[in-house]
CSV table of C-alpha atoms in Angstrom, one decimal:
chain,number,residue,atom,x,y,z
A,1,UNK,CA,-63.5,-29.4,-27.3
A,2,UNK,CA,-60.3,-31.3,-27.2
A,3,UNK,CA,-58.4,-28.2,-28.4
A,4,UNK,CA,-59.8,-26.2,-25.6
A,5,UNK,CA,-58.7,-28.9,-23.1
A,6,UNK,CA,-55.2,-28.9,-24.5
A,7,UNK,CA,-55.0,-25.1,-24.3
A,8,UNK,CA,-56.2,-25.0,-20.7
A,9,UNK,CA,-53.8,-27.8,-19.6
A,10,UNK,CA,-50.9,-26.0,-21.0
A,11,UNK,CA,-51.2,-22.3,-20.1
A,12,UNK,CA,-49.0,-19.7,-21.8
A,13,UNK,CA,-45.5,-19.9,-20.5
A,14,UNK,CA,-45.8,-23.3,-18.8
A,15,UNK,CA,-42.9,-25.8,-19.1
A,16,UNK,CA,-43.2,-28.3,-21.8
A,17,UNK,CA,-40.0,-30.1,-21.3
A,18,UNK,CA,-38.3,-28.0,-24.0
A,19,UNK,CA,-36.4,-24.8,-23.1
A,20,UNK,CA,-37.7,-21.6,-24.3
A,21,UNK,CA,-35.7,-19.6,-26.7
A,22,UNK,CA,-33.1,-17.5,-24.8
A,23,UNK,CA,-33.6,-19.6,-21.6
A,24,UNK,CA,-30.6,-21.6,-20.4
A,25,UNK,CA,-28.4,-20.2,-23.2
A,26,UNK,CA,-29.3,-16.6,-22.3
A,27,UNK,CA,-28.6,-17.3,-18.6
A,28,UNK,CA,-25.3,-18.8,-19.3
A,29,UNK,CA,-24.3,-15.9,-21.5
A,30,UNK,CA,-25.3,-13.5,-18.8
A,31,UNK,CA,-23.2,-15.3,-16.3
A,32,UNK,CA,-20.0,-14.7,-18.3
A,33,UNK,CA,-19.0,-11.0,-18.5
A,34,UNK,CA,-18.1,-10.0,-22.0
A,35,UNK,CA,-15.9,-7.2,-23.3
A,36,UNK,CA,-18.8,-4.7,-23.2
A,37,UNK,CA,-19.4,-5.5,-19.5
A,38,UNK,CA,-15.7,-4.9,-18.7
A,39,UNK,CA,-15.7,-1.6,-20.6
A,40,UNK,CA,-18.8,-0.5,-18.6
A,41,UNK,CA,-17.0,-1.4,-15.4
A,42,UNK,CA,-13.7,0.2,-16.3
A,43,UNK,CA,-14.6,3.7,-15.0
A,44,UNK,CA,-15.2,2.2,-11.6
A,45,UNK,CA,-12.2,-0.1,-11.4
A,46,UNK,CA,-9.7,2.2,-13.2
A,47,UNK,CA,-8.7,4.2,-10.0
A,48,UNK,CA,-7.9,0.9,-8.2
A,49,UNK,CA,-5.9,-0.3,-11.3
A,50,UNK,CA,-4.0,2.9,-11.5
A,51,UNK,CA,-3.2,2.8,-7.8
A,52,UNK,CA,-2.0,-0.9,-8.1
A,53,UNK,CA,0.1,0.0,-11.1
A,54,UNK,CA,1.6,3.1,-9.6
A,55,UNK,CA,2.2,2.0,-6.0
A,56,UNK,CA,2.9,-1.7,-6.4
A,57,UNK,CA,3.8,-2.9,-9.9
A,58,UNK,CA,5.9,0.1,-11.2
A,59,UNK,CA,8.1,0.3,-8.0
A,60,UNK,CA,8.5,-3.5,-8.1
A,61,UNK,CA,9.6,-3.3,-11.7
A,62,UNK,CA,12.1,-0.5,-11.1
A,63,UNK,CA,13.4,-2.4,-8.1
A,64,UNK,CA,14.0,-5.6,-10.1
A,65,UNK,CA,15.6,-3.6,-12.9
A,66,UNK,CA,18.0,-1.9,-10.5
A,67,UNK,CA,18.8,-5.3,-8.9
A,68,UNK,CA,20.3,-6.4,-12.3
A,69,UNK,CA,22.5,-3.3,-12.7
A,70,UNK,CA,25.9,-2.1,-11.5
A,71,UNK,CA,25.1,1.2,-9.8
A,72,UNK,CA,28.0,3.2,-8.4
A,73,UNK,CA,27.8,4.9,-5.0
A,74,UNK,CA,27.2,8.2,-6.8
A,75,UNK,CA,24.2,6.7,-8.6
A,76,UNK,CA,25.7,6.1,-12.0
A,77,UNK,CA,24.4,3.1,-13.9
A,78,UNK,CA,27.4,1.2,-15.3
A,79,UNK,CA,25.4,-1.4,-17.1
A,80,UNK,CA,23.9,-4.8,-16.6
A,81,UNK,CA,25.5,-7.4,-14.3
A,82,UNK,CA,22.7,-10.1,-14.6
A,83,UNK,CA,22.1,-11.8,-11.3
A,84,UNK,CA,25.5,-11.0,-9.7
A,85,UNK,CA,23.8,-8.8,-7.0
A,86,UNK,CA,21.6,-11.7,-6.0
A,87,UNK,CA,24.7,-13.9,-5.7
A,88,UNK,CA,26.3,-11.3,-3.5
A,89,UNK,CA,23.2,-11.3,-1.3
A,90,UNK,CA,23.1,-15.0,-0.8
A,91,UNK,CA,26.9,-15.3,-0.4
A,92,UNK,CA,26.8,-12.7,2.4
A,93,UNK,CA,27.8,-14.8,5.4
A,94,UNK,CA,25.2,-13.1,7.7
A,95,UNK,CA,22.3,-13.5,5.3
A,96,UNK,CA,20.9,-16.7,6.6
A,97,UNK,CA,21.2,-15.7,10.3
A,98,UNK,CA,19.5,-12.5,9.4
A,99,UNK,CA,16.8,-14.4,7.5
A,100,UNK,CA,16.2,-16.7,10.5
A,101,UNK,CA,16.0,-13.7,12.8
A,102,UNK,CA,13.5,-12.1,10.5
A,103,UNK,CA,11.3,-15.2,10.8
A,104,UNK,CA,11.6,-15.2,14.6
A,105,UNK,CA,10.8,-11.5,14.6
A,106,UNK,CA,7.6,-12.0,12.6
A,107,UNK,CA,6.4,-15.2,14.3
A,108,UNK,CA,7.0,-14.1,17.9
A,109,UNK,CA,5.5,-10.6,17.4
A,110,UNK,CA,2.4,-11.8,15.5
A,111,UNK,CA,1.8,-14.8,17.9
A,112,UNK,CA,2.0,-12.7,21.1
A,113,UNK,CA,0.0,-9.9,19.5
A,114,UNK,CA,-2.9,-12.2,18.6
A,115,UNK,CA,-3.0,-14.0,21.9
A,116,UNK,CA,-2.9,-10.8,24.0
A,117,UNK,CA,-5.4,-9.1,21.7
A,118,UNK,CA,-7.8,-12.0,22.1
A,119,UNK,CA,-7.7,-11.5,25.9
A,120,UNK,CA,-8.0,-7.7,25.7
A,121,UNK,CA,-10.8,-7.9,23.2
A,122,UNK,CA,-12.7,-10.3,25.4
A,123,UNK,CA,-12.4,-8.0,28.4
A,124,UNK,CA,-13.4,-4.9,26.4
A,125,UNK,CA,-16.4,-6.7,25.0
A,126,UNK,CA,-17.9,-7.0,28.5
A,127,UNK,CA,-20.0,-4.2,30.0
A,128,UNK,CA,-18.2,-2.4,32.9
A,129,UNK,CA,-18.0,1.2,34.1
A,130,UNK,CA,-15.7,3.3,32.0
A,131,UNK,CA,-15.4,0.8,29.1
A,132,UNK,CA,-15.6,3.6,26.5
A,133,UNK,CA,-12.6,5.3,28.1
A,134,UNK,CA,-10.6,2.1,28.3
A,135,UNK,CA,-11.3,1.4,24.7
A,136,UNK,CA,-10.0,4.9,23.8
A,137,UNK,CA,-6.8,4.3,25.9
A,138,UNK,CA,-6.2,1.0,24.1
A,139,UNK,CA,-6.0,2.8,20.7
A,140,UNK,CA,-3.4,5.4,21.9
A,141,UNK,CA,-0.3,3.3,20.9
A,142,UNK,CA,-1.8,3.0,17.4
A,143,UNK,CA,-2.4,6.7,17.1
A,144,UNK,CA,1.0,7.7,18.5
A,145,UNK,CA,4.1,7.7,16.3
A,146,UNK,CA,6.0,4.4,16.3
A,147,UNK,CA,9.3,6.3,16.4
A,148,UNK,CA,8.2,8.4,19.4
A,149,UNK,CA,7.1,5.3,21.3
A,150,UNK,CA,10.3,3.5,20.5
A,151,UNK,CA,12.4,6.6,21.6
A,152,UNK,CA,10.5,6.7,24.9
A,153,UNK,CA,11.4,3.0,25.6
A,154,UNK,CA,15.0,3.5,24.3
A,155,UNK,CA,15.7,6.4,26.7
A,156,UNK,CA,13.8,4.7,29.4
A,157,UNK,CA,16.4,1.9,29.3
A,158,UNK,CA,19.4,4.2,29.5
A,159,UNK,CA,21.7,3.7,32.5
A,160,UNK,CA,21.2,5.9,35.6
A,161,UNK,CA,18.4,8.2,34.3
A,162,UNK,CA,16.3,5.8,32.3
A,163,UNK,CA,12.9,5.4,34.1
A,164,UNK,CA,12.5,1.7,33.0
A,165,UNK,CA,16.1,0.9,34.1
A,166,UNK,CA,15.6,2.7,37.4
A,167,UNK,CA,12.3,0.7,38.0
A,168,UNK,CA,14.1,-2.5,37.4
A,169,UNK,CA,16.9,-1.4,39.8
A,170,UNK,CA,14.3,-0.5,42.5
A,171,UNK,CA,12.5,-3.8,42.3
A,172,UNK,CA,15.8,-5.7,42.5
A,173,UNK,CA,16.1,-7.2,39.1
A,174,UNK,CA,19.3,-5.2,38.4
A,175,UNK,CA,22.0,-4.8,41.0
A,176,UNK,CA,23.8,-1.6,39.8
A,177,UNK,CA,22.3,1.7,38.7
A,178,UNK,CA,24.2,1.7,35.5
A,179,UNK,CA,21.9,-1.1,34.4
A,180,UNK,CA,22.4,-4.0,32.1
A,181,UNK,CA,23.1,-2.1,28.9
A,182,UNK,CA,19.8,-3.1,27.3
A,183,UNK,CA,20.3,-1.1,24.1
A,184,UNK,CA,24.0,-2.0,23.8
A,185,UNK,CA,23.6,-5.8,23.7
A,186,UNK,CA,22.2,-7.2,20.4
A,187,UNK,CA,20.1,-9.9,22.1
A,188,UNK,CA,18.5,-7.6,24.7
A,189,UNK,CA,17.9,-4.8,22.2
A,190,UNK,CA,16.3,-7.3,19.8
A,191,UNK,CA,14.0,-8.6,22.6
A,192,UNK,CA,13.0,-5.1,23.6
A,193,UNK,CA,12.2,-4.4,20.0
A,194,UNK,CA,9.9,-7.3,20.0
A,195,UNK,CA,8.2,-6.0,23.1
A,196,UNK,CA,7.6,-2.6,21.5
A,197,UNK,CA,6.4,-4.2,18.2
A,198,UNK,CA,3.8,-6.2,20.2
A,199,UNK,CA,2.7,-3.1,22.1
A,200,UNK,CA,2.1,-1.0,19.0
A,201,UNK,CA,0.4,-3.9,17.2
A,202,UNK,CA,-2.1,-4.5,19.9
A,203,UNK,CA,-4.7,-1.8,19.1
A,204,UNK,CA,-5.3,-2.7,15.5
A,205,UNK,CA,-5.6,-6.4,16.3
A,206,UNK,CA,-7.7,-5.8,19.4
A,207,UNK,CA,-10.2,-3.7,17.5
A,208,UNK,CA,-10.4,-6.1,14.6
A,209,UNK,CA,-11.2,-8.9,17.0
A,210,UNK,CA,-13.7,-6.7,18.8
A,211,UNK,CA,-15.5,-6.2,15.5
A,212,UNK,CA,-15.6,-9.9,15.1
A,213,UNK,CA,-17.0,-10.4,18.6
A,214,UNK,CA,-19.8,-8.0,17.7
A,215,UNK,CA,-21.0,-10.4,15.0
A,216,UNK,CA,-21.3,-13.4,17.4
A,217,UNK,CA,-25.1,-14.0,17.8
A,218,UNK,CA,-26.2,-13.6,21.4
A,219,UNK,CA,-28.8,-16.3,20.9
A,220,UNK,CA,-26.1,-18.8,20.2
A,221,UNK,CA,-24.3,-17.9,23.4
A,222,UNK,CA,-27.6,-18.2,25.4
A,223,UNK,CA,-28.3,-21.6,23.9
A,224,UNK,CA,-24.9,-22.8,24.9
A,225,UNK,CA,-25.4,-21.5,28.4
A,226,UNK,CA,-28.8,-23.3,28.6
A,227,UNK,CA,-27.1,-26.5,27.4
A,228,UNK,CA,-24.7,-26.3,30.4
A,229,UNK,CA,-21.6,-25.3,28.5
A,230,UNK,CA,-19.0,-23.5,30.6
A,231,UNK,CA,-17.3,-20.2,29.7
A,232,UNK,CA,-14.2,-21.9,28.4
A,233,UNK,CA,-16.1,-24.5,26.3
A,234,UNK,CA,-18.4,-21.8,24.9
A,235,UNK,CA,-15.4,-19.6,24.0
A,236,UNK,CA,-13.4,-22.3,22.2
A,237,UNK,CA,-16.3,-24.1,20.5
A,238,UNK,CA,-18.6,-21.2,19.6
A,239,UNK,CA,-16.9,-17.8,19.9
A,240,UNK,CA,-13.4,-18.6,18.6
A,241,UNK,CA,-14.7,-20.3,15.4
A,242,UNK,CA,-16.9,-17.2,14.7
A,243,UNK,CA,-13.8,-15.1,14.9
A,244,UNK,CA,-12.2,-16.9,11.9
A,245,UNK,CA,-12.6,-14.0,9.5
A,246,UNK,CA,-11.5,-11.3,11.8
A,247,UNK,CA,-8.5,-13.3,13.0
A,248,UNK,CA,-7.5,-14.2,9.5
A,249,UNK,CA,-7.4,-10.6,8.4
A,250,UNK,CA,-5.6,-9.4,11.5
A,251,UNK,CA,-2.9,-12.1,11.3
A,252,UNK,CA,-2.3,-11.5,7.6
A,253,UNK,CA,-2.0,-7.7,7.9
A,254,UNK,CA,0.2,-8.1,11.0
A,255,UNK,CA,2.5,-10.5,9.1
A,256,UNK,CA,3.0,-8.0,6.3
A,257,UNK,CA,3.4,-5.0,8.6
A,258,UNK,CA,5.8,-6.7,11.0
A,259,UNK,CA,7.9,-8.2,8.3
A,260,UNK,CA,8.3,-4.8,6.6
A,261,UNK,CA,8.8,-3.0,9.9
A,262,UNK,CA,12.0,-0.8,10.1
A,263,UNK,CA,11.6,2.2,12.6
A,264,UNK,CA,11.5,0.1,15.8
A,265,UNK,CA,14.6,-1.9,14.9
A,266,UNK,CA,16.4,1.1,13.5
A,267,UNK,CA,16.0,3.1,16.7
A,268,UNK,CA,16.7,0.2,19.1
A,269,UNK,CA,19.5,-1.6,17.3
A,270,UNK,CA,20.8,1.0,14.8
A,271,UNK,CA,23.8,2.0,17.0
A,272,UNK,CA,24.9,-1.6,17.6
A,273,UNK,CA,27.9,-2.6,15.3
A,274,UNK,CA,27.7,-5.8,13.3
A,275,UNK,CA,24.7,-7.7,12.1
A,276,UNK,CA,23.7,-9.6,15.2
A,277,UNK,CA,20.4,-7.7,15.7
A,278,UNK,CA,19.4,-7.2,12.0
A,279,UNK,CA,16.4,-8.3,10.1
A,280,UNK,CA,16.1,-8.2,6.3
A,281,UNK,CA,14.6,-4.7,6.4
A,282,UNK,CA,17.4,-3.2,8.5
A,283,UNK,CA,19.9,-4.9,6.3
A,284,UNK,CA,18.4,-3.2,3.3
A,285,UNK,CA,18.7,0.1,5.1
A,286,UNK,CA,22.4,-0.6,5.9
A,287,UNK,CA,23.1,-1.4,2.2
A,288,UNK,CA,21.6,1.9,1.2
A,289,UNK,CA,22.5,4.2,4.0
A,290,UNK,CA,25.9,2.9,5.1
A,291,UNK,CA,27.4,1.1,2.1
A,292,UNK,CA,25.5,3.0,-0.7
A,293,UNK,CA,24.9,-0.2,-2.6
A,294,UNK,CA,21.7,0.6,-4.3
A,295,UNK,CA,21.9,-2.4,-6.6
A,296,UNK,CA,22.6,-4.9,-3.9
A,297,UNK,CA,19.9,-3.3,-1.7
A,298,UNK,CA,17.4,-3.6,-4.7
A,299,UNK,CA,18.3,-7.3,-5.0
A,300,UNK,CA,17.7,-7.9,-1.3
A,301,UNK,CA,14.4,-6.0,-1.6
A,302,UNK,CA,13.3,-8.2,-4.4
A,303,UNK,CA,14.1,-11.3,-2.3
A,304,UNK,CA,12.1,-9.8,0.6
A,305,UNK,CA,9.2,-9.0,-1.7
A,306,UNK,CA,9.2,-12.6,-2.9
A,307,UNK,CA,9.4,-13.9,0.6
A,308,UNK,CA,6.3,-11.9,1.6
A,309,UNK,CA,4.4,-13.0,-1.5
A,310,UNK,CA,5.2,-16.7,-0.7
A,311,UNK,CA,4.2,-16.3,2.9
A,312,UNK,CA,0.9,-14.6,2.0
A,313,UNK,CA,0.2,-17.2,-0.7
A,314,UNK,CA,0.8,-20.1,1.7
A,315,UNK,CA,-1.2,-18.5,4.4
A,316,UNK,CA,-4.2,-17.8,2.2
A,317,UNK,CA,-4.0,-21.4,0.8
A,318,UNK,CA,-3.8,-23.0,4.3
A,319,UNK,CA,-6.1,-20.7,6.3
A,320,UNK,CA,-8.6,-19.8,3.6
A,321,UNK,CA,-9.7,-16.5,5.1
A,322,UNK,CA,-12.8,-16.2,2.9
A,323,UNK,CA,-14.2,-19.6,3.7
A,324,UNK,CA,-17.2,-19.6,5.9
A,325,UNK,CA,-17.3,-21.4,9.3
């Protein structure tokens, strides 16, 4: 009788205080992928690995190798020079002004792009007649060629016949029809380059934020309205925190794209002598195109690559894009 009681009080599979064979140990083993798991996953991750190797690692390796060589203007490798090309880069008297201008270029373009995109996305998220058409219009600068957009602005600023220059004359901002010489002055050409960069960066950032706005629960907004929260308070305490993921991605991609941007500055400032309107990217182009210094250009490219890596690492460490709100 007692044996029957013991059997019924401890049904098959019930916990007895002792782990079953293959319990915790089996779960722990399953939590750590082994070599067999990696081999089974290899066919799926192999294309991505090949792409990373071919598009990122291999060119970076070749670039670093060339930065330690003495390469003639005709492309003949004369042997190793160690880090002499890096010394030449950092001893170049205009390097630090160019580096500072690059930081200004990235910070100003990304900051204005994000702020304006937040405003535009908030407007486009409202229901109004013709919203679909307006959304299509917003994406046009992104679909159009960056060089084409820059050329339109460049010739629009030309004296006498430039439409932008003539508009500024008509409204009284410029006294003479020959204009100010916007594309001849390094400062004004650089400022107009920033304006164009913001303009072409708005569509992507706006649509990324729009996607984030679509994930904000309407019930939360209604609850905030019922609690008496005004539009401003609702936006900054509820909506904006919900956009953390979208904003983090948009800012990160914009930082990388703007830092590596060449076409806008090449068109707007390429005819200006000297280095007063250059960023690191345009300086690399001048080393290759004008001075035919492939080795020094490779050294500066490595420096630029490391700067981007450091910026991205710091950004990810501080912002933590994947962290939930």
